[in-house]
């Protein structure tokens, strides 16, 4: 009989094969940056079985601008020779980090003092020898602008105010309804109490409709 570990082994292998090496630059297809600012271009890669001597590179419009190798998750990236000079002047790679509770490794690149010539398509590529030299890449577009547009939240605020007002009005109507029902109930109870008291008084005073005892008529 196979042990539980033996049964889960193939499943784990299948899970790793289906995921294999993946590279992601986030959900945003375009990043807008103001001229003269430092801009971070995100990139993470996932290696289900880990990695050894992984090769990575960043290209802009097809031309490599930065690259290097990473021995393992505990090692710092080693820039390639053609990237070393550029790294000091223009590009910086934050220390690789293992994101919490996952197998994603961060190789985002920081572009210092961006200008309009930095606009273009940036591709993050990774090759992992541990996964039979599996390769994967992802592309993101950088658009450098004079000034970032301010988001106008006026419409959103108006919608939220209207919705809030409607909800508040409905709550007020419900409270008024409950108050009216409560008053009507109390009024009805008071009327019933008065009618009952009046009937009792009439009975005690021997008025019409009372059950006061009468002497039987004498027989002739």
PDB file of C-alpha atoms in Angstrom:
ATOM      1  CA  UNK A   1       0.000   0.000   0.000  1.00  0.00           C
ATOM      2  CA  UNK A   2       1.390   3.381  -1.008  1.00  0.00           C
ATOM      3  CA  UNK A   3       2.025   5.952   1.683  1.00  0.00           C
ATOM      4  CA  UNK A   4       0.191   9.340   1.669  1.00  0.00           C
ATOM      5  CA  UNK A   5       3.479  10.976   0.675  1.00  0.00           C
ATOM      6  CA  UNK A   6       3.732   8.723  -2.356  1.00  0.00           C
ATOM      7  CA  UNK A   7       0.212   9.667  -3.405  1.00  0.00           C
ATOM      8  CA  UNK A   8       0.754  13.402  -3.039  1.00  0.00           C
ATOM      9  CA  UNK A   9       4.088  13.257  -4.880  1.00  0.00           C
ATOM     10  CA  UNK A  10       2.574  13.006  -8.399  1.00  0.00           C
ATOM     11  CA  UNK A  11      -0.013  15.645  -7.551  1.00  0.00           C
ATOM     12  CA  UNK A  12       2.688  18.059  -6.395  1.00  0.00           C
ATOM     13  CA  UNK A  13       4.681  17.316  -9.543  1.00  0.00           C
ATOM     14  CA  UNK A  14       1.618  17.966 -11.721  1.00  0.00           C
ATOM     15  CA  UNK A  15       0.934  21.228  -9.838  1.00  0.00           C
ATOM     16  CA  UNK A  16       4.513  22.383 -10.412  1.00  0.00           C
ATOM     17  CA  UNK A  17       4.432  21.406 -14.084  1.00  0.00           C
ATOM     18  CA  UNK A  18       1.200  23.314 -14.681  1.00  0.00           C
ATOM     19  CA  UNK A  19       2.590  26.435 -13.024  1.00  0.00           C
ATOM     20  CA  UNK A  20       6.253  25.982 -14.042  1.00  0.00           C
ATOM     21  CA  UNK A  21       8.052  29.298 -14.455  1.00  0.00           C
ATOM     22  CA  UNK A  22       5.839  32.369 -14.525  1.00  0.00           C
ATOM     23  CA  UNK A  23       6.777  36.032 -14.841  1.00  0.00           C
ATOM     24  CA  UNK A  24       4.388  38.847 -13.967  1.00  0.00           C
ATOM     25  CA  UNK A  25       4.560  42.647 -14.217  1.00  0.00           C
ATOM     26  CA  UNK A  26       1.271  43.249 -12.412  1.00  0.00           C
ATOM     27  CA  UNK A  27      -2.219  43.983 -13.685  1.00  0.00           C
ATOM     28  CA  UNK A  28      -1.569  47.459 -15.103  1.00  0.00           C
ATOM     29  CA  UNK A  29      -0.643  47.369 -18.785  1.00  0.00           C
ATOM     30  CA  UNK A  30       0.681  50.947 -18.733  1.00  0.00           C
ATOM     31  CA  UNK A  31       2.534  52.871 -16.029  1.00  0.00           C
ATOM     32  CA  UNK A  32       2.537  56.670 -16.191  1.00  0.00           C
ATOM     33  CA  UNK A  33       5.485  58.513 -14.661  1.00  0.00           C
ATOM     34  CA  UNK A  34       6.160  62.209 -14.273  1.00  0.00           C
ATOM     35  CA  UNK A  35       9.277  63.509 -15.967  1.00  0.00           C
ATOM     36  CA  UNK A  36      12.214  63.760 -13.527  1.00  0.00           C
ATOM     37  CA  UNK A  37      10.905  61.268 -10.958  1.00  0.00           C
ATOM     38  CA  UNK A  38      12.175  57.820  -9.965  1.00  0.00           C
ATOM     39  CA  UNK A  39       9.904  55.084 -11.259  1.00  0.00           C
ATOM     40  CA  UNK A  40       9.594  51.446 -10.246  1.00  0.00           C
ATOM     41  CA  UNK A  41       8.690  48.904 -12.905  1.00  0.00           C
ATOM     42  CA  UNK A  42       7.291  45.804 -11.167  1.00  0.00           C
ATOM     43  CA  UNK A  43       8.316  42.268 -11.988  1.00  0.00           C
ATOM     44  CA  UNK A  44       8.056  39.009 -10.054  1.00  0.00           C
ATOM     45  CA  UNK A  45       8.681  35.428 -11.078  1.00  0.00           C
ATOM     46  CA  UNK A  46       7.394  32.175  -9.651  1.00  0.00           C
ATOM     47  CA  UNK A  47       9.403  28.954  -9.576  1.00  0.00           C
ATOM     48  CA  UNK A  48       7.437  26.116  -8.012  1.00  0.00           C
ATOM     49  CA  UNK A  49      10.493  23.942  -7.351  1.00  0.00           C
ATOM     50  CA  UNK A  50      12.805  26.890  -6.663  1.00  0.00           C
ATOM     51  CA  UNK A  51      15.628  28.153  -8.838  1.00  0.00           C
ATOM     52  CA  UNK A  52      19.406  28.002  -9.223  1.00  0.00           C
ATOM     53  CA  UNK A  53      21.508  30.475 -11.186  1.00  0.00           C
ATOM     54  CA  UNK A  54      18.410  32.009 -12.704  1.00  0.00           C
ATOM     55  CA  UNK A  55      19.133  34.447 -15.502  1.00  0.00           C
ATOM     56  CA  UNK A  56      17.060  37.612 -15.740  1.00  0.00           C
ATOM     57  CA  UNK A  57      17.027  40.654 -17.965  1.00  0.00           C
ATOM     58  CA  UNK A  58      15.128  43.840 -18.670  1.00  0.00           C
ATOM     59  CA  UNK A  59      14.790  45.105 -22.224  1.00  0.00           C
ATOM     60  CA  UNK A  60      13.362  48.358 -23.566  1.00  0.00           C
ATOM     61  CA  UNK A  61      11.886  48.150 -27.042  1.00  0.00           C
ATOM     62  CA  UNK A  62      13.895  44.967 -27.628  1.00  0.00           C
ATOM     63  CA  UNK A  63      17.275  46.270 -26.390  1.00  0.00           C
ATOM     64  CA  UNK A  64      18.658  44.918 -23.116  1.00  0.00           C
ATOM     65  CA  UNK A  65      19.194  47.637 -20.519  1.00  0.00           C
ATOM     66  CA  UNK A  66      19.810  45.531 -17.438  1.00  0.00           C
ATOM     67  CA  UNK A  67      20.374  41.899 -16.567  1.00  0.00           C
ATOM     68  CA  UNK A  68      22.202  39.407 -14.435  1.00  0.00           C
ATOM     69  CA  UNK A  69      21.963  36.139 -12.525  1.00  0.00           C
ATOM     70  CA  UNK A  70      20.612  35.058  -9.137  1.00  0.00           C
ATOM     71  CA  UNK A  71      22.197  31.993  -7.533  1.00  0.00           C
ATOM     72  CA  UNK A  72      19.291  31.260  -5.203  1.00  0.00           C
ATOM     73  CA  UNK A  73      16.621  32.972  -3.105  1.00  0.00           C
ATOM     74  CA  UNK A  74      19.184  33.886  -0.429  1.00  0.00           C
ATOM     75  CA  UNK A  75      21.638  35.487  -2.849  1.00  0.00           C
ATOM     76  CA  UNK A  76      21.891  39.014  -4.178  1.00  0.00           C
ATOM     77  CA  UNK A  77      21.559  39.524  -7.941  1.00  0.00           C
ATOM     78  CA  UNK A  78      24.850  39.742  -9.812  1.00  0.00           C
ATOM     79  CA  UNK A  79      24.580  42.188 -12.726  1.00  0.00           C
ATOM     80  CA  UNK A  80      25.998  41.152 -16.080  1.00  0.00           C
ATOM     81  CA  UNK A  81      29.091  42.996 -17.288  1.00  0.00           C
ATOM     82  CA  UNK A  82      27.225  45.094 -19.841  1.00  0.00           C
ATOM     83  CA  UNK A  83      24.721  46.172 -17.193  1.00  0.00           C
ATOM     84  CA  UNK A  84      27.200  47.211 -14.498  1.00  0.00           C
ATOM     85  CA  UNK A  85      27.974  50.656 -15.934  1.00  0.00           C
ATOM     86  CA  UNK A  86      24.313  51.432 -16.589  1.00  0.00           C
ATOM     87  CA  UNK A  87      23.240  50.263 -13.140  1.00  0.00           C
ATOM     88  CA  UNK A  88      25.124  53.084 -11.402  1.00  0.00           C
ATOM     89  CA  UNK A  89      23.890  55.810 -13.720  1.00  0.00           C
ATOM     90  CA  UNK A  90      20.321  54.878 -14.488  1.00  0.00           C
ATOM     91  CA  UNK A  91      19.003  51.552 -13.276  1.00  0.00           C
ATOM     92  CA  UNK A  92      18.800  49.974  -9.861  1.00  0.00           C
ATOM     93  CA  UNK A  93      17.561  46.532  -8.938  1.00  0.00           C
ATOM     94  CA  UNK A  94      16.179  46.271  -5.401  1.00  0.00           C
ATOM     95  CA  UNK A  95      17.503  43.323  -3.434  1.00  0.00           C
ATOM     96  CA  UNK A  96      15.613  40.213  -4.435  1.00  0.00           C
ATOM     97  CA  UNK A  97      13.009  39.227  -1.903  1.00  0.00           C
ATOM     98  CA  UNK A  98      10.759  36.247  -1.368  1.00  0.00           C
ATOM     99  CA  UNK A  99       7.247  37.583  -1.016  1.00  0.00           C
ATOM    100  CA  UNK A 100       5.503  36.438   2.160  1.00  0.00           C
ATOM    101  CA  UNK A 101       3.607  33.127   2.032  1.00  0.00           C
ATOM    102  CA  UNK A 102       4.345  32.549  -1.640  1.00  0.00           C
ATOM    103  CA  UNK A 103       7.017  31.445  -4.089  1.00  0.00           C
ATOM    104  CA  UNK A 104       7.165  34.771  -5.904  1.00  0.00           C
ATOM    105  CA  UNK A 105      10.527  36.479  -6.182  1.00  0.00           C
ATOM    106  CA  UNK A 106      10.781  40.205  -6.742  1.00  0.00           C
ATOM    107  CA  UNK A 107      13.073  41.522  -9.474  1.00  0.00           C
ATOM    108  CA  UNK A 108      11.447  44.896 -10.050  1.00  0.00           C
ATOM    109  CA  UNK A 109      13.666  47.577 -11.548  1.00  0.00           C
ATOM    110  CA  UNK A 110      13.954  51.196 -10.441  1.00  0.00           C
ATOM    111  CA  UNK A 111      14.578  53.782 -13.140  1.00  0.00           C
ATOM    112  CA  UNK A 112      16.185  56.928 -11.741  1.00  0.00           C
ATOM    113  CA  UNK A 113      15.213  60.395 -12.952  1.00  0.00           C
ATOM    114  CA  UNK A 114      13.072  59.263 -15.879  1.00  0.00           C
ATOM    115  CA  UNK A 115      12.818  61.445 -18.941  1.00  0.00           C
ATOM    116  CA  UNK A 116      10.760  61.266 -22.127  1.00  0.00           C
ATOM    117  CA  UNK A 117      13.343  59.055 -23.857  1.00  0.00           C
ATOM    118  CA  UNK A 118      12.656  56.359 -21.256  1.00  0.00           C
ATOM    119  CA  UNK A 119       9.132  55.848 -22.585  1.00  0.00           C
ATOM    120  CA  UNK A 120       8.597  52.507 -24.263  1.00  0.00           C
ATOM    121  CA  UNK A 121       7.847  48.821 -23.792  1.00  0.00           C
ATOM    122  CA  UNK A 122       9.810  47.106 -21.036  1.00  0.00           C
ATOM    123  CA  UNK A 123      10.072  43.327 -20.955  1.00  0.00           C
ATOM    124  CA  UNK A 124      11.136  41.326 -17.916  1.00  0.00           C
ATOM    125  CA  UNK A 125      12.634  37.930 -18.853  1.00  0.00           C
ATOM    126  CA  UNK A 126      13.665  35.008 -16.644  1.00  0.00           C
ATOM    127  CA  UNK A 127      15.356  31.694 -17.424  1.00  0.00           C
ATOM    128  CA  UNK A 128      15.593  28.965 -14.785  1.00  0.00           C
ATOM    129  CA  UNK A 129      18.155  26.171 -15.405  1.00  0.00           C
ATOM    130  CA  UNK A 130      16.615  24.144 -12.561  1.00  0.00           C
ATOM    131  CA  UNK A 131      13.436  23.797 -14.652  1.00  0.00           C
ATOM    132  CA  UNK A 132      15.247  22.546 -17.746  1.00  0.00           C
ATOM    133  CA  UNK A 133      16.019  26.135 -18.740  1.00  0.00           C
ATOM    134  CA  UNK A 134      12.364  27.122 -18.700  1.00  0.00           C
ATOM    135  CA  UNK A 135      11.873  30.669 -19.991  1.00  0.00           C
ATOM    136  CA  UNK A 136       9.116  33.187 -19.507  1.00  0.00           C
ATOM    137  CA  UNK A 137       8.627  36.934 -19.862  1.00  0.00           C
ATOM    138  CA  UNK A 138       6.108  39.725 -19.392  1.00  0.00           C
ATOM    139  CA  UNK A 139       5.874  43.220 -20.867  1.00  0.00           C
ATOM    140  CA  UNK A 140       4.736  46.544 -19.457  1.00  0.00           C
ATOM    141  CA  UNK A 141       4.604  49.989 -21.075  1.00  0.00           C
ATOM    142  CA  UNK A 142       6.115  53.091 -19.473  1.00  0.00           C
ATOM    143  CA  UNK A 143       4.710  56.455 -20.516  1.00  0.00           C
ATOM    144  CA  UNK A 144       6.600  59.513 -19.265  1.00  0.00           C
ATOM    145  CA  UNK A 145       4.459  62.662 -19.068  1.00  0.00           C
ATOM    146  CA  UNK A 146       4.953  66.293 -18.091  1.00  0.00           C
ATOM    147  CA  UNK A 147       2.529  66.023 -15.216  1.00  0.00           C
ATOM    148  CA  UNK A 148       0.346  63.266 -13.908  1.00  0.00           C
ATOM    149  CA  UNK A 149      -3.354  63.881 -14.366  1.00  0.00           C
ATOM    150  CA  UNK A 150      -5.322  64.475 -11.223  1.00  0.00           C
ATOM    151  CA  UNK A 151      -8.197  62.086 -10.809  1.00  0.00           C
ATOM    152  CA  UNK A 152     -11.513  63.933 -10.657  1.00  0.00           C
ATOM    153  CA  UNK A 153     -13.604  62.271  -7.974  1.00  0.00           C
ATOM    154  CA  UNK A 154     -16.497  64.736  -8.242  1.00  0.00           C
ATOM    155  CA  UNK A 155     -18.843  62.309  -9.997  1.00  0.00           C
ATOM    156  CA  UNK A 156     -17.945  59.534  -7.562  1.00  0.00           C
ATOM    157  CA  UNK A 157     -18.567  61.798  -4.584  1.00  0.00           C
ATOM    158  CA  UNK A 158     -21.932  62.892  -6.025  1.00  0.00           C
ATOM    159  CA  UNK A 159     -22.988  59.268  -6.560  1.00  0.00           C
ATOM    160  CA  UNK A 160     -21.907  58.316  -3.044  1.00  0.00           C
ATOM    161  CA  UNK A 161     -23.776  61.319  -1.615  1.00  0.00           C
ATOM    162  CA  UNK A 162     -26.960  60.431  -3.505  1.00  0.00           C
ATOM    163  CA  UNK A 163     -26.776  56.783  -2.487  1.00  0.00           C
ATOM    164  CA  UNK A 164     -26.064  57.772   1.116  1.00  0.00           C
ATOM    165  CA  UNK A 165     -28.982  60.198   1.063  1.00  0.00           C
ATOM    166  CA  UNK A 166     -31.367  57.577  -0.305  1.00  0.00           C
ATOM    167  CA  UNK A 167     -30.280  55.038   2.316  1.00  0.00           C
ATOM    168  CA  UNK A 168     -30.669  57.657   5.042  1.00  0.00           C
ATOM    169  CA  UNK A 169     -34.137  58.574   3.769  1.00  0.00           C
ATOM    170  CA  UNK A 170     -35.227  54.919   3.733  1.00  0.00           C
ATOM    171  CA  UNK A 171     -34.002  54.486   7.305  1.00  0.00           C
ATOM    172  CA  UNK A 172     -35.881  57.637   8.349  1.00  0.00           C
ATOM    173  CA  UNK A 173     -39.076  56.404   6.676  1.00  0.00           C
ATOM    174  CA  UNK A 174     -38.795  53.055   8.468  1.00  0.00           C
ATOM    175  CA  UNK A 175     -38.301  54.791  11.825  1.00  0.00           C
ATOM    176  CA  UNK A 176     -41.289  57.094  11.235  1.00  0.00           C
ATOM    177  CA  UNK A 177     -43.401  54.111  10.197  1.00  0.00           C
ATOM    178  CA  UNK A 178     -42.492  52.232  13.372  1.00  0.00           C
ATOM    179  CA  UNK A 179     -43.236  55.331  15.467  1.00  0.00           C
ATOM    180  CA  UNK A 180     -46.672  55.831  13.829  1.00  0.00           C
ATOM    181  CA  UNK A 181     -47.561  52.169  14.308  1.00  0.00           C
ATOM    182  CA  UNK A 182     -46.488  52.375  17.933  1.00  0.00           C
ATOM    183  CA  UNK A 183     -48.654  55.494  18.523  1.00  0.00           C
ATOM    184  CA  UNK A 184     -51.662  53.901  16.775  1.00  0.00           C
ATOM    185  CA  UNK A 185     -51.277  50.768  18.853  1.00  0.00           C
ATOM    186  CA  UNK A 186     -51.139  52.740  22.092  1.00  0.00           C
ATOM    187  CA  UNK A 187     -54.155  54.853  21.036  1.00  0.00           C
ATOM    188  CA  UNK A 188     -56.161  51.718  20.209  1.00  0.00           C
ATOM    189  CA  UNK A 189     -55.283  50.163  23.561  1.00  0.00           C
ATOM    190  CA  UNK A 190     -56.369  53.363  25.341  1.00  0.00           C
ATOM    191  CA  UNK A 191     -59.742  53.376  23.520  1.00  0.00           C
ATOM    192  CA  UNK A 192     -60.377  49.749  24.393  1.00  0.00           C
ATOM    193  CA  UNK A 193     -59.525  50.494  28.004  1.00  0.00           C
ATOM    194  CA  UNK A 194     -61.980  53.448  28.105  1.00  0.00           C
ATOM    195  CA  UNK A 195     -64.794  51.386  26.547  1.00  0.00           C
ATOM    196  CA  UNK A 196     -64.225  48.591  29.018  1.00  0.00           C
ATOM    197  CA  UNK A 197     -64.222  51.007  31.977  1.00  0.00           C
ATOM    198  CA  UNK A 198     -67.451  52.680  30.756  1.00  0.00           C
ATOM    199  CA  UNK A 199     -69.213  49.331  30.491  1.00  0.00           C
ATOM    200  CA  UNK A 200     -68.223  48.411  34.026  1.00  0.00           C
ATOM    201  CA  UNK A 201     -69.456  51.760  35.370  1.00  0.00           C
ATOM    202  CA  UNK A 202     -72.834  51.344  33.665  1.00  0.00           C
ATOM    203  CA  UNK A 203     -73.269  47.905  35.154  1.00  0.00           C
ATOM    204  CA  UNK A 204     -72.520  49.090  38.621  1.00  0.00           C
ATOM    205  CA  UNK A 205     -74.992  52.015  38.337  1.00  0.00           C
ATOM    206  CA  UNK A 206     -77.842  49.765  37.201  1.00  0.00           C
ATOM    207  CA  UNK A 207     -78.229  51.408  33.826  1.00  0.00           C
ATOM    208  CA  UNK A 208     -79.846  49.804  30.812  1.00  0.00           C
ATOM    209  CA  UNK A 209     -78.113  46.672  29.802  1.00  0.00           C
ATOM    210  CA  UNK A 210     -77.079  45.895  33.371  1.00  0.00           C
ATOM    211  CA  UNK A 211     -77.645  42.637  35.134  1.00  0.00           C
ATOM    212  CA  UNK A 212     -79.122  44.153  38.325  1.00  0.00           C
ATOM    213  CA  UNK A 213     -81.388  41.748  40.163  1.00  0.00           C
ATOM    214  CA  UNK A 214     -85.151  42.381  39.910  1.00  0.00           C
ATOM    215  CA  UNK A 215     -87.796  41.054  42.356  1.00  0.00           C
ATOM    216  CA  UNK A 216     -90.155  38.586  40.718  1.00  0.00           C
ATOM    217  CA  UNK A 217     -93.771  39.808  40.306  1.00  0.00           C
ATOM    218  CA  UNK A 218     -96.139  38.553  43.024  1.00  0.00           C
ATOM    219  CA  UNK A 219     -98.613  35.946  42.006  1.00  0.00           C
ATOM    220  CA  UNK A 220    -102.276  36.952  42.161  1.00  0.00           C
TER     221      UNK A 220
END
